[in-house]
Coordinates of N, CA, C and O in Angstrom, one line a residue:
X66 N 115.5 84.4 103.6 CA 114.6 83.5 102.8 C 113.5 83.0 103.8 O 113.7 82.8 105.0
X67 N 112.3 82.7 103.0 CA 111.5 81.9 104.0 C 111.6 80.7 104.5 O 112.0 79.7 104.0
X68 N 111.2 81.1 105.8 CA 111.2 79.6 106.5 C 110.8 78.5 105.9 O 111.4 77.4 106.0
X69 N 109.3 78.8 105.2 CA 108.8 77.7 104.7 C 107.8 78.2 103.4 O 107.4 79.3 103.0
X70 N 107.7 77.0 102.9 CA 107.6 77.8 101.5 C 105.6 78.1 101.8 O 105.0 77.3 102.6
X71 N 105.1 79.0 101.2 CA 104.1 79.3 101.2 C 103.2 78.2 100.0 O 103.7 78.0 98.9
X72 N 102.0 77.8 100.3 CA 101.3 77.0 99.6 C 100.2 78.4 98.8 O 99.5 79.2 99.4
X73 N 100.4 78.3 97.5 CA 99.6 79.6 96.9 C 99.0 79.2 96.2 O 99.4 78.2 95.6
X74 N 97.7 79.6 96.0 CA 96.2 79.1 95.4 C 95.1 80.5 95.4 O 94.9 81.2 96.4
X75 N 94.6 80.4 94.2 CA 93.5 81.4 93.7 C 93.0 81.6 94.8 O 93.0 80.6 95.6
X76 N 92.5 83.1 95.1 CA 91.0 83.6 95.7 C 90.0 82.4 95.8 O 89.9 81.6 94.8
X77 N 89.1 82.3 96.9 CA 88.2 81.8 97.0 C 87.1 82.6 98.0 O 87.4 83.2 99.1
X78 N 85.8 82.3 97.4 CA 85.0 83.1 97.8 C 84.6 83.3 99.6 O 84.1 84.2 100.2
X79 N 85.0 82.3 100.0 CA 85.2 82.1 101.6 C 86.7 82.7 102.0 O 86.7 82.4 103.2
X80 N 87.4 83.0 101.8 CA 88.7 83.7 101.8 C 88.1 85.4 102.0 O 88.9 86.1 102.5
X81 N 87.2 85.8 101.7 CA 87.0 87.7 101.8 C 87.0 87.9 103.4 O 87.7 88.8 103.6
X82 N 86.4 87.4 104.5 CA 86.6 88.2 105.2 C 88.0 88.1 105.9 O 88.7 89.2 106.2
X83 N 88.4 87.1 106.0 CA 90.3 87.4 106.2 C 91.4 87.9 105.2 O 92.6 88.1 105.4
X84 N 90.7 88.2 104.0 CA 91.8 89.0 103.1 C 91.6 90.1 103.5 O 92.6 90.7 103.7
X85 N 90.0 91.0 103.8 CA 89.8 92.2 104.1 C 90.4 92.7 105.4 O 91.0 93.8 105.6
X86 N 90.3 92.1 106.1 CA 90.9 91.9 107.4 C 92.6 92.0 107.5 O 93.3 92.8 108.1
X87 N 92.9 91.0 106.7 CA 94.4 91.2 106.4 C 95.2 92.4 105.4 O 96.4 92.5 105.2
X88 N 94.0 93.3 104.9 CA 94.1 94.6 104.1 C 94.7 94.9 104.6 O 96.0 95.0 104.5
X89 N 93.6 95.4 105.8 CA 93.3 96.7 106.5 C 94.1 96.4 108.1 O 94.2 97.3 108.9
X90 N 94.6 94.8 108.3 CA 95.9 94.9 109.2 C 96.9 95.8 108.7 O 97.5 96.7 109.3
X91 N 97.0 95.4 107.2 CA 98.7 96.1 106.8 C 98.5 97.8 105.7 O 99.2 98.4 104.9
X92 N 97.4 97.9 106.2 CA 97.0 99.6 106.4 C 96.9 99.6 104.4 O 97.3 100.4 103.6
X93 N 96.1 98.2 104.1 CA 96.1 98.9 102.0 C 94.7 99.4 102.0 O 94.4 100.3 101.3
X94 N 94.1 99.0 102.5 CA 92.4 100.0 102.5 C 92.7 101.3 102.8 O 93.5 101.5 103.7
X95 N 92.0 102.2 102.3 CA 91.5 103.5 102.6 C 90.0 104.0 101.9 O 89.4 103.2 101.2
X96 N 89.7 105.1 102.2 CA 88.1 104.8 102.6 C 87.6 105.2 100.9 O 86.5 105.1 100.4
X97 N 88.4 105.6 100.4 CA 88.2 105.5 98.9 C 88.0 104.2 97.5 O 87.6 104.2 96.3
X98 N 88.5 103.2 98.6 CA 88.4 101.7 98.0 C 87.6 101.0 98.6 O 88.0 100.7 99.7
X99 N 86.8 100.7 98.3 CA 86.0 99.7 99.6 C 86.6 98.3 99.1 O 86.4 97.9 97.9
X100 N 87.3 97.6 99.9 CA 87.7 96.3 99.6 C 87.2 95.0 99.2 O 87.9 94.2 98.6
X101 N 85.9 95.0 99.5 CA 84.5 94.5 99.4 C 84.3 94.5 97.7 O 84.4 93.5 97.0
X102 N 84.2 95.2 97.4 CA 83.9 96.0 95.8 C 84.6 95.5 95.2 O 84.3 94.7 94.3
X103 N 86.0 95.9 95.7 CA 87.3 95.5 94.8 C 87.4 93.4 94.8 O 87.8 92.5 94.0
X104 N 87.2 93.4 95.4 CA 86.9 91.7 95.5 C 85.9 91.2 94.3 O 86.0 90.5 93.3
X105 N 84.6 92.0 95.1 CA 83.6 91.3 93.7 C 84.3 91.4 92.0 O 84.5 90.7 91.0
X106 N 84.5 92.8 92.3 CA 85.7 93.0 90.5 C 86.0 92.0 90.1 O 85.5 91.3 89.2
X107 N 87.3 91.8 91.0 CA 88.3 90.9 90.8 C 87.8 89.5 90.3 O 88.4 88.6 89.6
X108 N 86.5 89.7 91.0 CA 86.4 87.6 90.7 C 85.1 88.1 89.1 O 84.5 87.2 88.5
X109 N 85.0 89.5 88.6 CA 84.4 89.1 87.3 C 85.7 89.1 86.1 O 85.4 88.9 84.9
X110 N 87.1 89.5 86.5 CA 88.1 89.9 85.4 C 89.1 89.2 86.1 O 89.7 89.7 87.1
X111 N 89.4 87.7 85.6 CA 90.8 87.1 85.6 C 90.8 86.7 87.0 O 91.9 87.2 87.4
X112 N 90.3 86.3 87.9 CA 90.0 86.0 89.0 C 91.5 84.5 89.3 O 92.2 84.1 90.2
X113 N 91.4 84.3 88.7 CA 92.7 83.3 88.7 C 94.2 84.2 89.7 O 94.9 83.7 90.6
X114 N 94.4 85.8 89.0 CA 95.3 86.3 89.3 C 95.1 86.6 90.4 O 96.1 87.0 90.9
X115 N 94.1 86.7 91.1 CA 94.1 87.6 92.2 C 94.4 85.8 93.4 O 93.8 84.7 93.6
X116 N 95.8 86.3 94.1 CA 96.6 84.9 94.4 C 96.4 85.2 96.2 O 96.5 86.3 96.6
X117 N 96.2 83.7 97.2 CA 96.4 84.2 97.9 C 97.7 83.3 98.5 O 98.1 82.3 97.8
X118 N 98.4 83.5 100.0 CA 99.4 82.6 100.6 C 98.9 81.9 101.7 O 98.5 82.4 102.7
X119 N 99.1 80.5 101.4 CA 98.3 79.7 103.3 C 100.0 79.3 103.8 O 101.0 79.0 103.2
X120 N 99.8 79.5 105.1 CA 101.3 78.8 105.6 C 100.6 77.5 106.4 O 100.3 78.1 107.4
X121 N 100.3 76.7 106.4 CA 99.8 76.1 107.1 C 98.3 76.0 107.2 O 98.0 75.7 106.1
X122 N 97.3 76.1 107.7 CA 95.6 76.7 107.5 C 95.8 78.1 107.7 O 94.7 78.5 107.9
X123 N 97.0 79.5 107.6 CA 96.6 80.5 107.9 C 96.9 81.3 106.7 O 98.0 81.4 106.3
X124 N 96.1 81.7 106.4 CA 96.0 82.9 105.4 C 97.2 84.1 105.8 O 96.9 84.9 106.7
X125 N 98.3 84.2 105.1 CA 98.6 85.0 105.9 C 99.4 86.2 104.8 O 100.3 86.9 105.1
X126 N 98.6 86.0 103.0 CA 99.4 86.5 102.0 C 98.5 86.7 100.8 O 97.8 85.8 100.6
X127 N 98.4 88.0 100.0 CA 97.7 88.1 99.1 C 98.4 89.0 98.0 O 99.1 89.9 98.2
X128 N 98.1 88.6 96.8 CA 98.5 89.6 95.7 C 97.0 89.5 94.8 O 96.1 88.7 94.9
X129 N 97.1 90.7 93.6 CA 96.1 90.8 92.9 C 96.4 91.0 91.5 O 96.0 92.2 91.3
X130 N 97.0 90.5 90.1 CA 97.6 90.5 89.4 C 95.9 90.6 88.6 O 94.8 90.2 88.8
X131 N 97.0 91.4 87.3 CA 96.1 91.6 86.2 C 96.6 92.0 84.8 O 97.6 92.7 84.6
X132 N 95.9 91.7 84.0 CA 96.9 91.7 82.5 C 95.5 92.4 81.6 O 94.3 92.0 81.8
X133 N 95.8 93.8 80.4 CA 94.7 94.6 80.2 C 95.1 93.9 79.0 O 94.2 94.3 78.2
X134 N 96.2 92.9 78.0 CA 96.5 93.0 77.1 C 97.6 93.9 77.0 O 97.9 93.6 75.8
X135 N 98.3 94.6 77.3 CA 99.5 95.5 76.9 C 100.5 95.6 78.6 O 101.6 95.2 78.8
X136 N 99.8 96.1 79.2 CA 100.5 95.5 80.7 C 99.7 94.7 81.7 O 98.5 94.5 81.8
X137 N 100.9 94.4 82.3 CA 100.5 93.6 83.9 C 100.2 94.8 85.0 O 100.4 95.9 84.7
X138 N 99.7 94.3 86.0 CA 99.6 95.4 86.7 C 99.5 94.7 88.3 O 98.7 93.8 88.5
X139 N 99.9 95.1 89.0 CA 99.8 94.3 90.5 C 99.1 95.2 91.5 O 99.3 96.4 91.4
X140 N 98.3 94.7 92.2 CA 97.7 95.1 93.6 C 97.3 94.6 94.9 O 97.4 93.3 95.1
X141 N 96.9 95.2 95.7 CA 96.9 94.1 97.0 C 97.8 93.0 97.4 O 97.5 91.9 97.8
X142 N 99.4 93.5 97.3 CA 100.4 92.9 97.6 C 99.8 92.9 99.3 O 99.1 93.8 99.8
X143 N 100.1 91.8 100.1 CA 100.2 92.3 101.8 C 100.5 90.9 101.9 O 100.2 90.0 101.2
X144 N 101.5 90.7 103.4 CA 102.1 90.0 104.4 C 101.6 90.2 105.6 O 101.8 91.2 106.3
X145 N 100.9 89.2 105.8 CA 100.7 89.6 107.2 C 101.8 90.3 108.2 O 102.7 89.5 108.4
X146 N 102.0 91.8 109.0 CA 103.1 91.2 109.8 C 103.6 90.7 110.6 O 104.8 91.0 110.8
X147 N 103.1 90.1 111.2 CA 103.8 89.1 111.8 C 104.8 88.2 111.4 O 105.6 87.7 112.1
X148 N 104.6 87.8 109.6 CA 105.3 87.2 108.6 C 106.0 87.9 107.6 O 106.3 87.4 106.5
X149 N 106.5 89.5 108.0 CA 106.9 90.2 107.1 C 108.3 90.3 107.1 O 108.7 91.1 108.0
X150 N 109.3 89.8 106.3 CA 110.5 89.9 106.2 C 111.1 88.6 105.9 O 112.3 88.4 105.7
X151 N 110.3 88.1 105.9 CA 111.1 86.6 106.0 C 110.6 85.9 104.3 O 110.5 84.7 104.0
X152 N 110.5 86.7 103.6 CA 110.7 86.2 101.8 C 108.9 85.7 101.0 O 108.7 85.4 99.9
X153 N 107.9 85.9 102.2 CA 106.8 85.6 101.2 C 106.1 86.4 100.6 O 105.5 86.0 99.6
X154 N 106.3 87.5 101.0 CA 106.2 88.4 99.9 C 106.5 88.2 98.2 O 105.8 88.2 97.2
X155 N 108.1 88.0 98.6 CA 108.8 87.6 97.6 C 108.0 86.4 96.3 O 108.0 86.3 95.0
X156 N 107.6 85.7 97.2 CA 107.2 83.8 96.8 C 105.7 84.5 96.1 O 105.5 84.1 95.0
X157 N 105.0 85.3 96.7 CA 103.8 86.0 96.0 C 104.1 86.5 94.6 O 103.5 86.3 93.5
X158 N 105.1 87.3 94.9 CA 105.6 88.0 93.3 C 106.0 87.1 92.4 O 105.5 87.1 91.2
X159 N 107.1 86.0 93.1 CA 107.2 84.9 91.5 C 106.2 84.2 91.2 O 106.2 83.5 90.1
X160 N 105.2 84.2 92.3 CA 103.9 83.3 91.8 C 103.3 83.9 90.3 O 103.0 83.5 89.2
X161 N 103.3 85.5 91.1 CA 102.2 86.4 90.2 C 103.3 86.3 88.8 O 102.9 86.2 87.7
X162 N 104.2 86.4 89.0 CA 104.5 87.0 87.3 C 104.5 86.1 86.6 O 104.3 86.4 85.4
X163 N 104.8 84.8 87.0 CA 104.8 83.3 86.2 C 103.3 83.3 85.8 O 103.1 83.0 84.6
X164 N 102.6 83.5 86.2 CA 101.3 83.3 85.8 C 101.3 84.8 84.9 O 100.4 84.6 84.1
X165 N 101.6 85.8 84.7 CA 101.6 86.8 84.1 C 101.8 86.4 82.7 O 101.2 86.5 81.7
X166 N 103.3 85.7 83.1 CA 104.3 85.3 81.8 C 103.3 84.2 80.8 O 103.1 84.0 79.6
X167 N 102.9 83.8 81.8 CA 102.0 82.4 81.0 C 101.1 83.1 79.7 O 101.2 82.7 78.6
X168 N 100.1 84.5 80.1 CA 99.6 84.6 79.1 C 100.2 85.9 78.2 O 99.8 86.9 77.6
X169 N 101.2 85.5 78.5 CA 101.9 86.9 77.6 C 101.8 88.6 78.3 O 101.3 89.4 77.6
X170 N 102.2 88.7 79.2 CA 102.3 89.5 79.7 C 104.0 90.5 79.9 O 104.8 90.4 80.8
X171 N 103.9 91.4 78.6 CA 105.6 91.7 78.8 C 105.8 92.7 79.9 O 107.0 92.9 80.0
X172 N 105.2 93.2 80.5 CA 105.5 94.8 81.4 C 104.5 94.2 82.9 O 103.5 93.6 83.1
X173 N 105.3 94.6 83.5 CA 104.4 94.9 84.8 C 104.4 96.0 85.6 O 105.5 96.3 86.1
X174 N 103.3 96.8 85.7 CA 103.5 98.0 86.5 C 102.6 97.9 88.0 O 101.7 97.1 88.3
X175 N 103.4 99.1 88.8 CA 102.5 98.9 90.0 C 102.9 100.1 90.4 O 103.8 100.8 90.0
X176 N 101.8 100.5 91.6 CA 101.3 101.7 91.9 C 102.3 101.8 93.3 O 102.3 100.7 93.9
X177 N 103.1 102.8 93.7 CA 103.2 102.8 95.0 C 103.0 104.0 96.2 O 103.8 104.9 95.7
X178 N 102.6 104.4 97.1 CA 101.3 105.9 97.5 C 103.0 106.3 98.0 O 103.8 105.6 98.5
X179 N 103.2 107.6 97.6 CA 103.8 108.4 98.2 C 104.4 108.5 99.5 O 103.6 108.6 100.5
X180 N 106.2 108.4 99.9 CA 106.5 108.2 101.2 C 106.6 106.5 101.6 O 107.3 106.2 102.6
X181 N 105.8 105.4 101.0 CA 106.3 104.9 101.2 C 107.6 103.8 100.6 O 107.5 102.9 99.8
X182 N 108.8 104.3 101.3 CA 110.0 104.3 101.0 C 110.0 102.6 101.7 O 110.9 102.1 101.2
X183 N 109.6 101.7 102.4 CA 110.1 100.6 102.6 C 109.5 99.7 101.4 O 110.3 98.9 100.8
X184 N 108.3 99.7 101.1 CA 108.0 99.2 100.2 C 108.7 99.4 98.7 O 109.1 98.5 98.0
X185 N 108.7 100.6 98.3 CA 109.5 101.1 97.2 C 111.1 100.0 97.4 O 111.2 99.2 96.5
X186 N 112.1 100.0 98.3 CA 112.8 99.6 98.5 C 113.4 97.9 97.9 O 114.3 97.5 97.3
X187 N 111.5 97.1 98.8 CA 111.3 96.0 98.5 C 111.3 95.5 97.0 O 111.9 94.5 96.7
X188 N 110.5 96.3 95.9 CA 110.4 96.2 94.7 C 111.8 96.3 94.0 O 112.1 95.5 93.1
X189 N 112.5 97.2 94.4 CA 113.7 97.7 93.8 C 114.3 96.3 93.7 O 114.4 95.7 92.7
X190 N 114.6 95.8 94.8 CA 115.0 94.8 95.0 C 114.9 93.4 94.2 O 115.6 92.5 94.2
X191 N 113.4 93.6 93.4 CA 112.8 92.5 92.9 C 112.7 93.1 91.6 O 111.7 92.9 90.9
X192 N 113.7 93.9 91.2 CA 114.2 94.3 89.6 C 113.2 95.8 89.3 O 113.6 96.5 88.4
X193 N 112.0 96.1 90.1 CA 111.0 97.2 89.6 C 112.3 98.4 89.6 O 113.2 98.4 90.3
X194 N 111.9 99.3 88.5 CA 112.0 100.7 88.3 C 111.6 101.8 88.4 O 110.5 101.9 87.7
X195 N 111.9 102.9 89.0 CA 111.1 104.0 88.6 C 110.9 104.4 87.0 O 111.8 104.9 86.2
X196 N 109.5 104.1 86.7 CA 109.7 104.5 85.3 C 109.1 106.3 85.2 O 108.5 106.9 84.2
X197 N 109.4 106.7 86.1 CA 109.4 108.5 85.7 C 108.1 108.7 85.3 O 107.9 109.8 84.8
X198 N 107.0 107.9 85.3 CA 105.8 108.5 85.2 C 105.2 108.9 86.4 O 105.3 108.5 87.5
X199 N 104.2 110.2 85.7 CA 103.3 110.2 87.3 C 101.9 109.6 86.7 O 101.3 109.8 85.6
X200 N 101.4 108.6 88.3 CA 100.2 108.1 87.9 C 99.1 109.2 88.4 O 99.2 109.9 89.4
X201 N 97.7 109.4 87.3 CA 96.8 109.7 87.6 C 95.6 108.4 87.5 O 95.7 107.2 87.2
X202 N 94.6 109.4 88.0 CA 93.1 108.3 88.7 C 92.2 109.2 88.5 O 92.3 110.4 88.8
X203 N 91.1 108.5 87.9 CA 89.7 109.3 87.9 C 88.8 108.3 88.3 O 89.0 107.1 88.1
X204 N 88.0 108.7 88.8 CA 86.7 107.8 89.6 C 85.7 107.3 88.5 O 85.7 108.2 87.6
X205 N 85.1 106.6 88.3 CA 84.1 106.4 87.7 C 82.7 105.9 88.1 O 81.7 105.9 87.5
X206 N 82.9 105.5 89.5 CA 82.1 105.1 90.6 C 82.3 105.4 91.8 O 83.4 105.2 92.3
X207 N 81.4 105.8 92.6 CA 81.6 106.3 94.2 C 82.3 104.8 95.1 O 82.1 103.6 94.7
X208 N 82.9 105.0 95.8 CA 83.3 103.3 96.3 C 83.5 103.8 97.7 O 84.5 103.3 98.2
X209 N 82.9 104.7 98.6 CA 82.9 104.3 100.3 C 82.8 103.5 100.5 O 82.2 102.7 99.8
X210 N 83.5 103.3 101.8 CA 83.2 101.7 102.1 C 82.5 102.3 103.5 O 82.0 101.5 104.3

């Protein structure tokens, strides 16, 4: 369990360069997403969901929740690591789904890249399933970063 409980509060617009930063510590950027982009998004659709964690003044936790009307959907889970193992992770997910639950949100799905088996593990843990689908993606915009 964590040490100490994480203080969690919406995105804020002075928060981007240490969330991107804290991405691309825990290796969720790749050069197909520009994180930048994905930020601006975020704050035109439900910007509420996209949560981050302070332990003290340090940013050190982010999730990006989103509800289309029929599912939830999670992204930009990351722990700093230096802080990884010790349950804030965890404290991010019940943040996000309570706020999921709030506006009626029955399903939550989430994406997870191939091989990675520790993450997969983590979810398992936190009730996710494999639901036997395979996900596809089509671009609709160039997004290099």
């Amino acid at each position: 369990m964590a040490e100490k409980q994480l203080f969690i509060r919406p995105f804020q617009t002075e928060d981007e360069a240490v969330v991107v930063s804290l991405w691309q510590h825990c290796e969720l950027t790749v050069p197909w997403n520009n994180p930048y982009k994905d930020i601006a998004r975020k704050q035109k659709v439900q910007p509420e969901l996209f949560l981050v964690g302070m332990l003290d003044s340090l940013l050190i936790a982010t999730v990006m929740g989103g509800y289309d009307g029929h599912r939830g959907w999670i992204n930009y889970l990351a722990v700093h690591p230096d802080f990884q193992g010790l349950g804030y992770a965890q404290q991010m997910m019940v943040n996000v789904e309570s706020e999921l639950r709030k506006i009626g949100c029955p399903k939550i799905n989430l994406q997870i890249r191939s091989g990675n088996d520790k993450v997969m593990t983590f979810y398992q843990k936190l009730g996710f399933t494999d639901d036997r689908a395979l996900s596809m993606g089509k671009r609709l915009e160039e997004d290099h970063s």
